[in-house]
Structures are given as structure tokens and as C-alpha cells.
PDB file of C-alpha atoms in Angstrom:
ATOM      1  CA  ASP A 112      -2.111  -5.528 -10.905  1.00  0.00           C
ATOM      2  CA  ALA A 113      -0.043  -8.662 -10.395  1.00  0.00           C
ATOM      3  CA  LYS A 114       1.685  -9.254  -7.076  1.00  0.00           C
ATOM      4  CA  THR A 115       5.439  -9.764  -7.398  1.00  0.00           C
ATOM      5  CA  THR A 116       7.795 -11.681  -5.117  1.00  0.00           C
ATOM      6  CA  GLN A 117      11.545 -11.087  -4.916  1.00  0.00           C
ATOM      7  CA  PRO A 118      14.281 -12.327  -2.587  1.00  0.00           C
ATOM      8  CA  PRO A 119      15.128  -9.659  -0.009  1.00  0.00           C
ATOM      9  CA  SER A 120      18.852  -9.648  -0.702  1.00  0.00           C
ATOM     10  CA  MET A 121      21.576 -11.044  -2.961  1.00  0.00           C
ATOM     11  CA  ASP A 122      25.339 -10.758  -3.266  1.00  0.00           C
ATOM     12  CA  CYS A 123      27.322 -10.750  -6.494  1.00  0.00           C
ATOM     13  CA  ALA A 124      31.068 -10.620  -7.107  1.00  0.00           C
ATOM     14  CA  GLU A 125      32.292  -7.628  -9.073  1.00  0.00           C
ATOM     15  CA  GLY A 126      32.662  -8.473 -12.763  1.00  0.00           C
ATOM     16  CA  ARG A 127      30.327 -11.441 -12.593  1.00  0.00           C
ATOM     17  CA  ALA A 128      26.782 -11.588 -13.904  1.00  0.00           C
ATOM     18  CA  ALA A 129      24.032 -10.704 -11.442  1.00  0.00           C
ATOM     19  CA  ASN A 130      20.826 -12.663 -11.952  1.00  0.00           C
ATOM     20  CA  LEU A 131      17.868 -11.226 -10.058  1.00  0.00           C
ATOM     21  CA  PRO A 132      14.698 -13.333 -10.023  1.00  0.00           C
ATOM     22  CA  CYS A 133      11.110 -12.195  -9.761  1.00  0.00           C
ATOM     23  CA  ASN A 134       7.952 -14.235  -9.411  1.00  0.00           C
ATOM     24  CA  HIS A 135       4.745 -12.783 -10.861  1.00  0.00           C
ATOM     25  CA  SER A 136       2.536 -15.850 -11.086  1.00  0.00           C
ATOM     26  CA  THR A 137      -0.714 -13.841 -11.153  1.00  0.00           C
ATOM     27  CA  ILE A 138       0.303 -11.639 -14.063  1.00  0.00           C
ATOM     28  CA  SER A 139      -2.402 -11.090 -16.666  1.00  0.00           C
ATOM     29  CA  GLY A 140      -2.002 -11.089 -20.409  1.00  0.00           C
ATOM     30  CA  ASN A 141      -1.778  -7.335 -20.882  1.00  0.00           C
ATOM     31  CA  GLU A 142       0.571  -6.569 -18.002  1.00  0.00           C
ATOM     32  CA  TYR A 143       4.142  -5.563 -18.717  1.00  0.00           C
ATOM     33  CA  VAL A 144       6.993  -6.491 -16.383  1.00  0.00           C
ATOM     34  CA  TYR A 145       9.107  -3.509 -15.354  1.00  0.00           C
ATOM     35  CA  TRP A 146      12.399  -3.357 -13.506  1.00  0.00           C
ATOM     36  CA  TYR A 147      13.655  -0.314 -11.643  1.00  0.00           C
ATOM     37  CA  ARG A 148      16.536   0.176  -9.263  1.00  0.00           C
ATOM     38  CA  GLN A 149      17.132   2.625  -6.468  1.00  0.00           C
ATOM     39  CA  ILE A 150      20.598   3.637  -5.432  1.00  0.00           C
ATOM     40  CA  HIS A 151      20.891   5.018  -1.918  1.00  0.00           C
ATOM     41  CA  SER A 152      19.351   8.488  -1.493  1.00  0.00           C
ATOM     42  CA  GLN A 153      18.192   8.675  -5.095  1.00  0.00           C
ATOM     43  CA  GLY A 154      14.859   8.180  -6.815  1.00  0.00           C
ATOM     44  CA  PRO A 155      14.150   4.902  -8.626  1.00  0.00           C
ATOM     45  CA  GLN A 156      15.746   4.553 -12.045  1.00  0.00           C
ATOM     46  CA  TYR A 157      14.151   2.695 -14.937  1.00  0.00           C
ATOM     47  CA  ILE A 158      16.121  -0.299 -16.194  1.00  0.00           C
ATOM     48  CA  ILE A 159      14.043  -2.306 -18.643  1.00  0.00           C
ATOM     49  CA  HIS A 160      10.561  -3.641 -19.344  1.00  0.00           C
ATOM     50  CA  GLY A 161       8.944  -6.357 -21.438  1.00  0.00           C
ATOM     51  CA  LEU A 162       5.704  -8.133 -22.231  1.00  0.00           C
ATOM     52  CA  LYS A 163       6.497 -11.569 -23.640  1.00  0.00           C
ATOM     53  CA  ASN A 164       9.815 -11.550 -25.427  1.00  0.00           C
ATOM     54  CA  ASN A 165      13.240 -11.276 -23.872  1.00  0.00           C
ATOM     55  CA  GLU A 166      14.596  -7.768 -23.972  1.00  0.00           C
ATOM     56  CA  THR A 167      18.092  -6.295 -23.869  1.00  0.00           C
ATOM     57  CA  ASN A 168      19.356  -2.762 -23.590  1.00  0.00           C
ATOM     58  CA  GLU A 169      22.603  -1.073 -22.625  1.00  0.00           C
ATOM     59  CA  MET A 170      21.965  -1.677 -18.934  1.00  0.00           C
ATOM     60  CA  ALA A 171      20.581  -5.181 -18.659  1.00  0.00           C
ATOM     61  CA  SER A 172      18.753  -8.139 -20.139  1.00  0.00           C
ATOM     62  CA  LEU A 173      15.273  -9.281 -19.172  1.00  0.00           C
ATOM     63  CA  ILE A 174      14.359 -12.927 -19.516  1.00  0.00           C
ATOM     64  CA  ILE A 175      10.637 -13.704 -19.198  1.00  0.00           C
ATOM     65  CA  THR A 176       9.533 -17.333 -18.955  1.00  0.00           C
ATOM     66  CA  GLU A 177       7.196 -18.647 -21.608  1.00  0.00           C
ATOM     67  CA  ASP A 178       4.279 -18.844 -19.165  1.00  0.00           C
ATOM     68  CA  ARG A 179       5.158 -15.284 -18.011  1.00  0.00           C
ATOM     69  CA  LYS A 180       4.953 -16.288 -14.363  1.00  0.00           C
ATOM     70  CA  SER A 181       8.505 -15.267 -13.598  1.00  0.00           C
ATOM     71  CA  SER A 182      11.350 -13.234 -14.974  1.00  0.00           C
ATOM     72  CA  THR A 183      15.058 -12.668 -14.405  1.00  0.00           C
ATOM     73  CA  LEU A 184      16.970  -9.435 -14.681  1.00  0.00           C
ATOM     74  CA  ILE A 185      20.555  -9.982 -15.757  1.00  0.00           C
ATOM     75  CA  LEU A 186      23.331  -7.450 -15.204  1.00  0.00           C
ATOM     76  CA  PRO A 187      26.063  -9.041 -17.359  1.00  0.00           C
ATOM     77  CA  HIS A 188      29.125  -7.585 -15.617  1.00  0.00           C
ATOM     78  CA  ALA A 189      28.199  -6.186 -12.223  1.00  0.00           C
ATOM     79  CA  THR A 190      30.170  -3.223 -10.896  1.00  0.00           C
ATOM     80  CA  LEU A 191      30.221  -1.636  -7.460  1.00  0.00           C
ATOM     81  CA  ARG A 192      27.926   1.088  -8.819  1.00  0.00           C
ATOM     82  CA  ASP A 193      25.246  -1.543  -9.400  1.00  0.00           C
ATOM     83  CA  THR A 194      24.791  -1.916  -5.638  1.00  0.00           C
ATOM     84  CA  ALA A 195      21.157  -0.882  -5.164  1.00  0.00           C
ATOM     85  CA  VAL A 196      17.644  -2.091  -4.392  1.00  0.00           C
ATOM     86  CA  TYR A 197      16.080  -3.649  -7.480  1.00  0.00           C
ATOM     87  CA  TYR A 198      12.315  -3.582  -7.909  1.00  0.00           C
ATOM     88  CA  CYS A 199      10.296  -5.840 -10.160  1.00  0.00           C
ATOM     89  CA  THR A 200       6.737  -4.728 -10.853  1.00  0.00           C
ATOM     90  CA  ALA A 201       3.911  -5.336 -13.287  1.00  0.00           C
ATOM     91  CA  ALA A 202       1.492  -2.811 -14.741  1.00  0.00           C
ATOM     92  CA  GLY A 203      -1.523  -3.360 -16.926  1.00  0.00           C
ATOM     93  CA  ALA A 204      -4.071  -1.467 -18.951  1.00  0.00           C
ATOM     94  CA  GLY A 205      -6.551   0.386 -16.830  1.00  0.00           C
ATOM     95  CA  SER A 206      -4.161   1.510 -14.129  1.00  0.00           C
ATOM     96  CA  TYR A 207      -0.812   2.120 -15.810  1.00  0.00           C
ATOM     97  CA  GLN A 208       0.518   2.296 -12.276  1.00  0.00           C
ATOM     98  CA  LEU A 209       3.763   0.967 -10.888  1.00  0.00           C
ATOM     99  CA  THR A 210       3.281  -0.802  -7.562  1.00  0.00           C
ATOM    100  CA  PHE A 211       6.536  -1.423  -5.715  1.00  0.00           C
ATOM    101  CA  GLY A 212       7.254  -4.094  -3.131  1.00  0.00           C
ATOM    102  CA  LYS A 213      10.370  -4.157  -0.971  1.00  0.00           C
ATOM    103  CA  GLY A 214      12.600  -5.269  -3.837  1.00  0.00           C
ATOM    104  CA  THR A 215      15.934  -7.097  -3.744  1.00  0.00           C
ATOM    105  CA  LYS A 216      18.938  -5.413  -2.189  1.00  0.00           C
ATOM    106  CA  LEU A 217      21.869  -6.324  -4.436  1.00  0.00           C
ATOM    107  CA  SER A 218      25.330  -5.953  -2.946  1.00  0.00           C
ATOM    108  CA  VAL A 219      28.225  -6.129  -5.405  1.00  0.00           C
ATOM    109  CA  ILE A 220      31.308  -7.363  -3.590  1.00  0.00           C
ATOM    110  CA  PRO A 221      34.839  -6.308  -4.685  1.00  0.00           C
TER     111      PRO A 221
ATOM    112  CA  GLU B 134      17.325  16.447 -21.194  1.00  0.00           C
ATOM    113  CA  ALA B 135      16.529  17.868 -17.770  1.00  0.00           C
ATOM    114  CA  GLY B 136      15.135  15.408 -15.284  1.00  0.00           C
ATOM    115  CA  VAL B 137      12.269  15.647 -12.826  1.00  0.00           C
ATOM    116  CA  ALA B 138      12.960  18.514 -10.435  1.00  0.00           C
ATOM    117  CA  GLN B 139      11.798  18.450  -6.834  1.00  0.00           C
ATOM    118  CA  SER B 140      12.172  20.920  -3.996  1.00  0.00           C
ATOM    119  CA  PRO B 141      13.048  21.167  -1.250  1.00  0.00           C
ATOM    120  CA  ARG B 142      15.430  18.203  -0.867  1.00  0.00           C
ATOM    121  CA  TYR B 143      15.011  18.115   2.887  1.00  0.00           C
ATOM    122  CA  LYS B 144      12.402  19.449   5.298  1.00  0.00           C
ATOM    123  CA  ILE B 145      12.044  19.167   9.062  1.00  0.00           C
ATOM    124  CA  ILE B 146       8.789  20.268  10.675  1.00  0.00           C
ATOM    125  CA  GLU B 147       6.983  19.774  13.942  1.00  0.00           C
ATOM    126  CA  LYS B 148       3.855  17.657  14.090  1.00  0.00           C
ATOM    127  CA  ARG B 149       0.654  19.534  13.335  1.00  0.00           C
ATOM    128  CA  GLN B 150       2.501  21.975  11.082  1.00  0.00           C
ATOM    129  CA  SER B 151       1.863  22.144   7.349  1.00  0.00           C
ATOM    130  CA  VAL B 152       4.340  21.512   4.533  1.00  0.00           C
ATOM    131  CA  ALA B 153       4.337  21.680   0.745  1.00  0.00           C
ATOM    132  CA  PHE B 154       6.474  19.956  -1.853  1.00  0.00           C
ATOM    133  CA  TRP B 155       6.970  21.056  -5.425  1.00  0.00           C
ATOM    134  CA  CYS B 156       7.608  19.006  -8.561  1.00  0.00           C
ATOM    135  CA  ASN B 157       8.438  20.038 -12.109  1.00  0.00           C
ATOM    136  CA  PRO B 158       8.189  17.051 -14.469  1.00  0.00           C
ATOM    137  CA  ILE B 159      10.129  16.495 -17.655  1.00  0.00           C
ATOM    138  CA  SER B 160       8.925  18.842 -20.379  1.00  0.00           C
ATOM    139  CA  GLY B 161       6.131  17.329 -22.425  1.00  0.00           C
ATOM    140  CA  HIS B 162       5.274  14.595 -19.937  1.00  0.00           C
ATOM    141  CA  ALA B 163       1.530  14.366 -19.482  1.00  0.00           C
ATOM    142  CA  THR B 164       1.466  11.894 -16.606  1.00  0.00           C
ATOM    143  CA  LEU B 165       2.686  12.834 -13.134  1.00  0.00           C
ATOM    144  CA  TYR B 166       2.857  10.676 -10.011  1.00  0.00           C
ATOM    145  CA  TRP B 167       3.482  11.351  -6.338  1.00  0.00           C
ATOM    146  CA  TYR B 168       4.862   8.481  -4.239  1.00  0.00           C
ATOM    147  CA  GLN B 169       5.568   8.155  -0.516  1.00  0.00           C
ATOM    148  CA  GLN B 170       8.527   6.001   0.504  1.00  0.00           C
ATOM    149  CA  ILE B 171       8.886   5.096   4.175  1.00  0.00           C
ATOM    150  CA  LEU B 172      12.327   3.899   5.255  1.00  0.00           C
ATOM    151  CA  GLY B 173      12.929   0.275   4.304  1.00  0.00           C
ATOM    152  CA  GLN B 174       9.890   0.018   2.059  1.00  0.00           C
ATOM    153  CA  GLY B 175       9.200   0.444  -1.629  1.00  0.00           C
ATOM    154  CA  PRO B 176       7.520   3.589  -2.952  1.00  0.00           C
ATOM    155  CA  LYS B 177       3.749   3.754  -2.450  1.00  0.00           C
ATOM    156  CA  LEU B 178       1.632   5.619  -4.991  1.00  0.00           C
ATOM    157  CA  LEU B 179      -0.333   8.529  -3.507  1.00  0.00           C
ATOM    158  CA  ILE B 180      -1.815  10.197  -6.578  1.00  0.00           C
ATOM    159  CA  GLN B 181      -1.593  10.060 -10.360  1.00  0.00           C
ATOM    160  CA  PHE B 182      -2.363  12.943 -12.736  1.00  0.00           C
ATOM    161  CA  GLN B 183      -2.949  12.937 -16.467  1.00  0.00           C
ATOM    162  CA  ASN B 184      -2.401  16.535 -17.579  1.00  0.00           C
ATOM    163  CA  ASN B 185      -4.334  18.514 -14.928  1.00  0.00           C
ATOM    164  CA  GLY B 186      -6.841  15.778 -14.119  1.00  0.00           C
ATOM    165  CA  VAL B 187      -6.635  13.190 -11.337  1.00  0.00           C
ATOM    166  CA  VAL B 188      -6.512   9.588 -12.609  1.00  0.00           C
ATOM    167  CA  ASP B 189      -6.203   7.878  -9.226  1.00  0.00           C
ATOM    168  CA  ASP B 190      -6.025   9.262  -5.692  1.00  0.00           C
ATOM    169  CA  SER B 191      -7.384   6.207  -3.897  1.00  0.00           C
ATOM    170  CA  GLN B 192      -4.354   5.919  -1.599  1.00  0.00           C
ATOM    171  CA  LEU B 193      -4.086   9.615  -0.763  1.00  0.00           C
ATOM    172  CA  PRO B 194      -5.090  10.348   2.880  1.00  0.00           C
ATOM    173  CA  LYS B 195      -7.446  13.114   1.873  1.00  0.00           C
ATOM    174  CA  ASP B 196      -8.088  14.314   5.403  1.00  0.00           C
ATOM    175  CA  ARG B 197      -4.569  15.737   5.514  1.00  0.00           C
ATOM    176  CA  PHE B 198      -2.976  15.388   2.076  1.00  0.00           C
ATOM    177  CA  SER B 199      -3.830  17.384  -1.016  1.00  0.00           C
ATOM    178  CA  ALA B 200      -2.234  17.712  -4.434  1.00  0.00           C
ATOM    179  CA  GLU B 201      -2.802  19.840  -7.466  1.00  0.00           C
ATOM    180  CA  ARG B 202      -1.500  20.247 -10.977  1.00  0.00           C
ATOM    181  CA  LEU B 203      -3.421  23.291 -12.087  1.00  0.00           C
ATOM    182  CA  LYS B 204      -1.852  23.994 -15.487  1.00  0.00           C
ATOM    183  CA  GLY B 205      -0.968  20.422 -16.290  1.00  0.00           C
ATOM    184  CA  VAL B 206       2.739  21.017 -15.786  1.00  0.00           C
ATOM    185  CA  ASP B 207       4.228  21.382 -12.314  1.00  0.00           C
ATOM    186  CA  SER B 208       2.547  20.051  -9.198  1.00  0.00           C
ATOM    187  CA  THR B 209       2.436  20.606  -5.456  1.00  0.00           C
ATOM    188  CA  LEU B 210       1.736  18.112  -2.682  1.00  0.00           C
ATOM    189  CA  LYS B 211       0.630  19.474   0.678  1.00  0.00           C
ATOM    190  CA  ILE B 212       0.291  17.923   4.103  1.00  0.00           C
ATOM    191  CA  GLN B 213      -1.769  19.718   6.726  1.00  0.00           C
ATOM    192  CA  PRO B 214      -1.489  18.931   9.587  1.00  0.00           C
ATOM    193  CA  ALA B 215       1.537  16.650   9.562  1.00  0.00           C
ATOM    194  CA  LYS B 216       1.816  13.577  11.774  1.00  0.00           C
ATOM    195  CA  LEU B 217       4.914  11.734  12.943  1.00  0.00           C
ATOM    196  CA  GLU B 218       4.085   8.821  10.609  1.00  0.00           C
ATOM    197  CA  ASP B 219       4.318  11.147   7.603  1.00  0.00           C
ATOM    198  CA  SER B 220       8.107  11.087   7.942  1.00  0.00           C
ATOM    199  CA  ALA B 221       9.209   9.673   4.597  1.00  0.00           C
ATOM    200  CA  VAL B 222      10.709  10.517   1.235  1.00  0.00           C
ATOM    201  CA  TYR B 223       8.186  11.998  -1.185  1.00  0.00           C
ATOM    202  CA  LEU B 224       8.984  11.128  -4.768  1.00  0.00           C
ATOM    203  CA  CYS B 225       7.609  12.719  -7.896  1.00  0.00           C
ATOM    204  CA  ALA B 226       7.709  10.882 -11.223  1.00  0.00           C
ATOM    205  CA  SER B 227       6.567  11.634 -14.744  1.00  0.00           C
ATOM    206  CA  SER B 228       6.025   9.739 -17.963  1.00  0.00           C
ATOM    207  CA  PHE B 229       5.351  10.840 -21.499  1.00  0.00           C
ATOM    208  CA  GLN B 230       1.842   9.484 -21.652  1.00  0.00           C
ATOM    209  CA  LEU B 231      -0.576   7.124 -19.993  1.00  0.00           C
ATOM    210  CA  THR B 232       0.414   3.934 -21.759  1.00  0.00           C
ATOM    211  CA  LEU B 233       2.132   0.732 -20.776  1.00  0.00           C
ATOM    212  CA  ASN B 234       5.047   0.776 -23.151  1.00  0.00           C
ATOM    213  CA  THR B 235       6.806   3.726 -21.561  1.00  0.00           C
ATOM    214  CA  GLU B 236       8.942   4.287 -18.515  1.00  0.00           C
ATOM    215  CA  ALA B 237       8.519   6.669 -15.605  1.00  0.00           C
ATOM    216  CA  PHE B 238      11.300   9.045 -14.585  1.00  0.00           C
ATOM    217  CA  PHE B 239      11.714   9.853 -10.909  1.00  0.00           C
ATOM    218  CA  GLY B 240      13.045  12.916  -9.137  1.00  0.00           C
ATOM    219  CA  GLN B 241      15.485  12.683  -6.246  1.00  0.00           C
ATOM    220  CA  GLY B 242      12.710  13.160  -3.727  1.00  0.00           C
ATOM    221  CA  THR B 243      12.034  15.338  -0.699  1.00  0.00           C
ATOM    222  CA  ARG B 244      12.986  13.830   2.638  1.00  0.00           C
ATOM    223  CA  LEU B 245      10.450  14.923   5.273  1.00  0.00           C
ATOM    224  CA  THR B 246      11.119  14.525   8.972  1.00  0.00           C
ATOM    225  CA  VAL B 247       8.255  15.249  11.354  1.00  0.00           C
ATOM    226  CA  VAL B 248       9.332  15.751  14.977  1.00  0.00           C
TER     227      VAL B 248
END
């Protein structure tokens, strides 16, 4: 599975867009990029995933670069409830496993 | 839709004692995972089941940890004997099937403190 790299922490003003980057330069062709978040004292929560194309759902947008070596999770209008640790991970055929690093701690500031 | 249920939520034991955690996945989910999350770190996969069979247990410390999913539904994770370094949150997750284009749903976890 591809190794992912994320900044340890980020701040975002409430109401502004939060852009969380992830580097996955060793990703292989059949590996999906997944994003999860973990709010304090809860289990991780699925946000979004994608293979090649950009994806959008009710929670967020996922922008994957054309070479697939990096991606950005966008929370369009961050709220205080979006304060959490955000994990980027990649999973491919053969393992179907999610391997989590330390993630990015996003703090939304009032 | 009910989520992944885990019990107990909290457990405090002395080192060398044994402990068991229980997980009931979302109905119909064939794949079940157990993760260990030490404070300040991301979750680490311990074992992965597909129905009642083990897909991967390569990171499970088999000298003290065991897990089973006998009827392919709920699962138990046991530690015997516990060590201080086993203090962590134990997370159970499930997904509909063993494919890439699906998400995993996590329970709230069991926080274990070994003293």
C-alpha cells in the first residue's frame, strides 16, 4: 500500500474553506485514495474516496492530481464541528486494508 | 441504520490480567476489522475477517492477542495476559464487502487502561 504524508496540523477560520493536502507519491494504479476524520473520543468517520477523478459529496470535495501523486480534501465552509484529525490513506487490490498515519489535526477557529 | 456496536466503552485492568472486547458490525457487512489506536497515533490494523475467515492477522501479537468471528457476524478480541503497553483504544470496523469501492464504518471503540 502507498505511504501517505500529511502536515501534522492546520488552522482554518470558521466559514472559510479548509484545504487539507496529502502526498501519496508511491500510489499504484489500482489504489484508491480515502479520507477519514476522527473527532475526539469517537471512531474514524468516512468522508470521501476516489481513484482518478475529482469527487464531491455532501461533506467534502476530493481533488486528485492528474499524476495521482497527491490529493487535497476540501471542506467548503468549515464549522467548529469540523475540528478533528483528518487521515488520508490509500488501499489497493489484494489487501483492501486502510493503513492510517498520524493524520492532520485541523483546528477550526471562531 | 444501526452503526457498529462495541462494548465495553471503558475497561481498566491490572497487568497480567485478561480482557475481552465485543463487536457487532452493521447487519449484512461481511468484512470486519479490529484496530488498535495508541494515544497520539493513527489506528493500526490488528486483524481482518471476511465472514468467519481471517484475511490478515500479520500484525496481531499472537502470543497474547486472539480474535474470533465464529458465525461470521459479531466478533471478540481477547488479550491474555495484558501488558502496560496494551493501553489503547480498540476500534472495530465493518464494511459491506471486500472491495475497494466501499467505505468502512467504525464503532466508538473500547478504551483499555492497563495499570
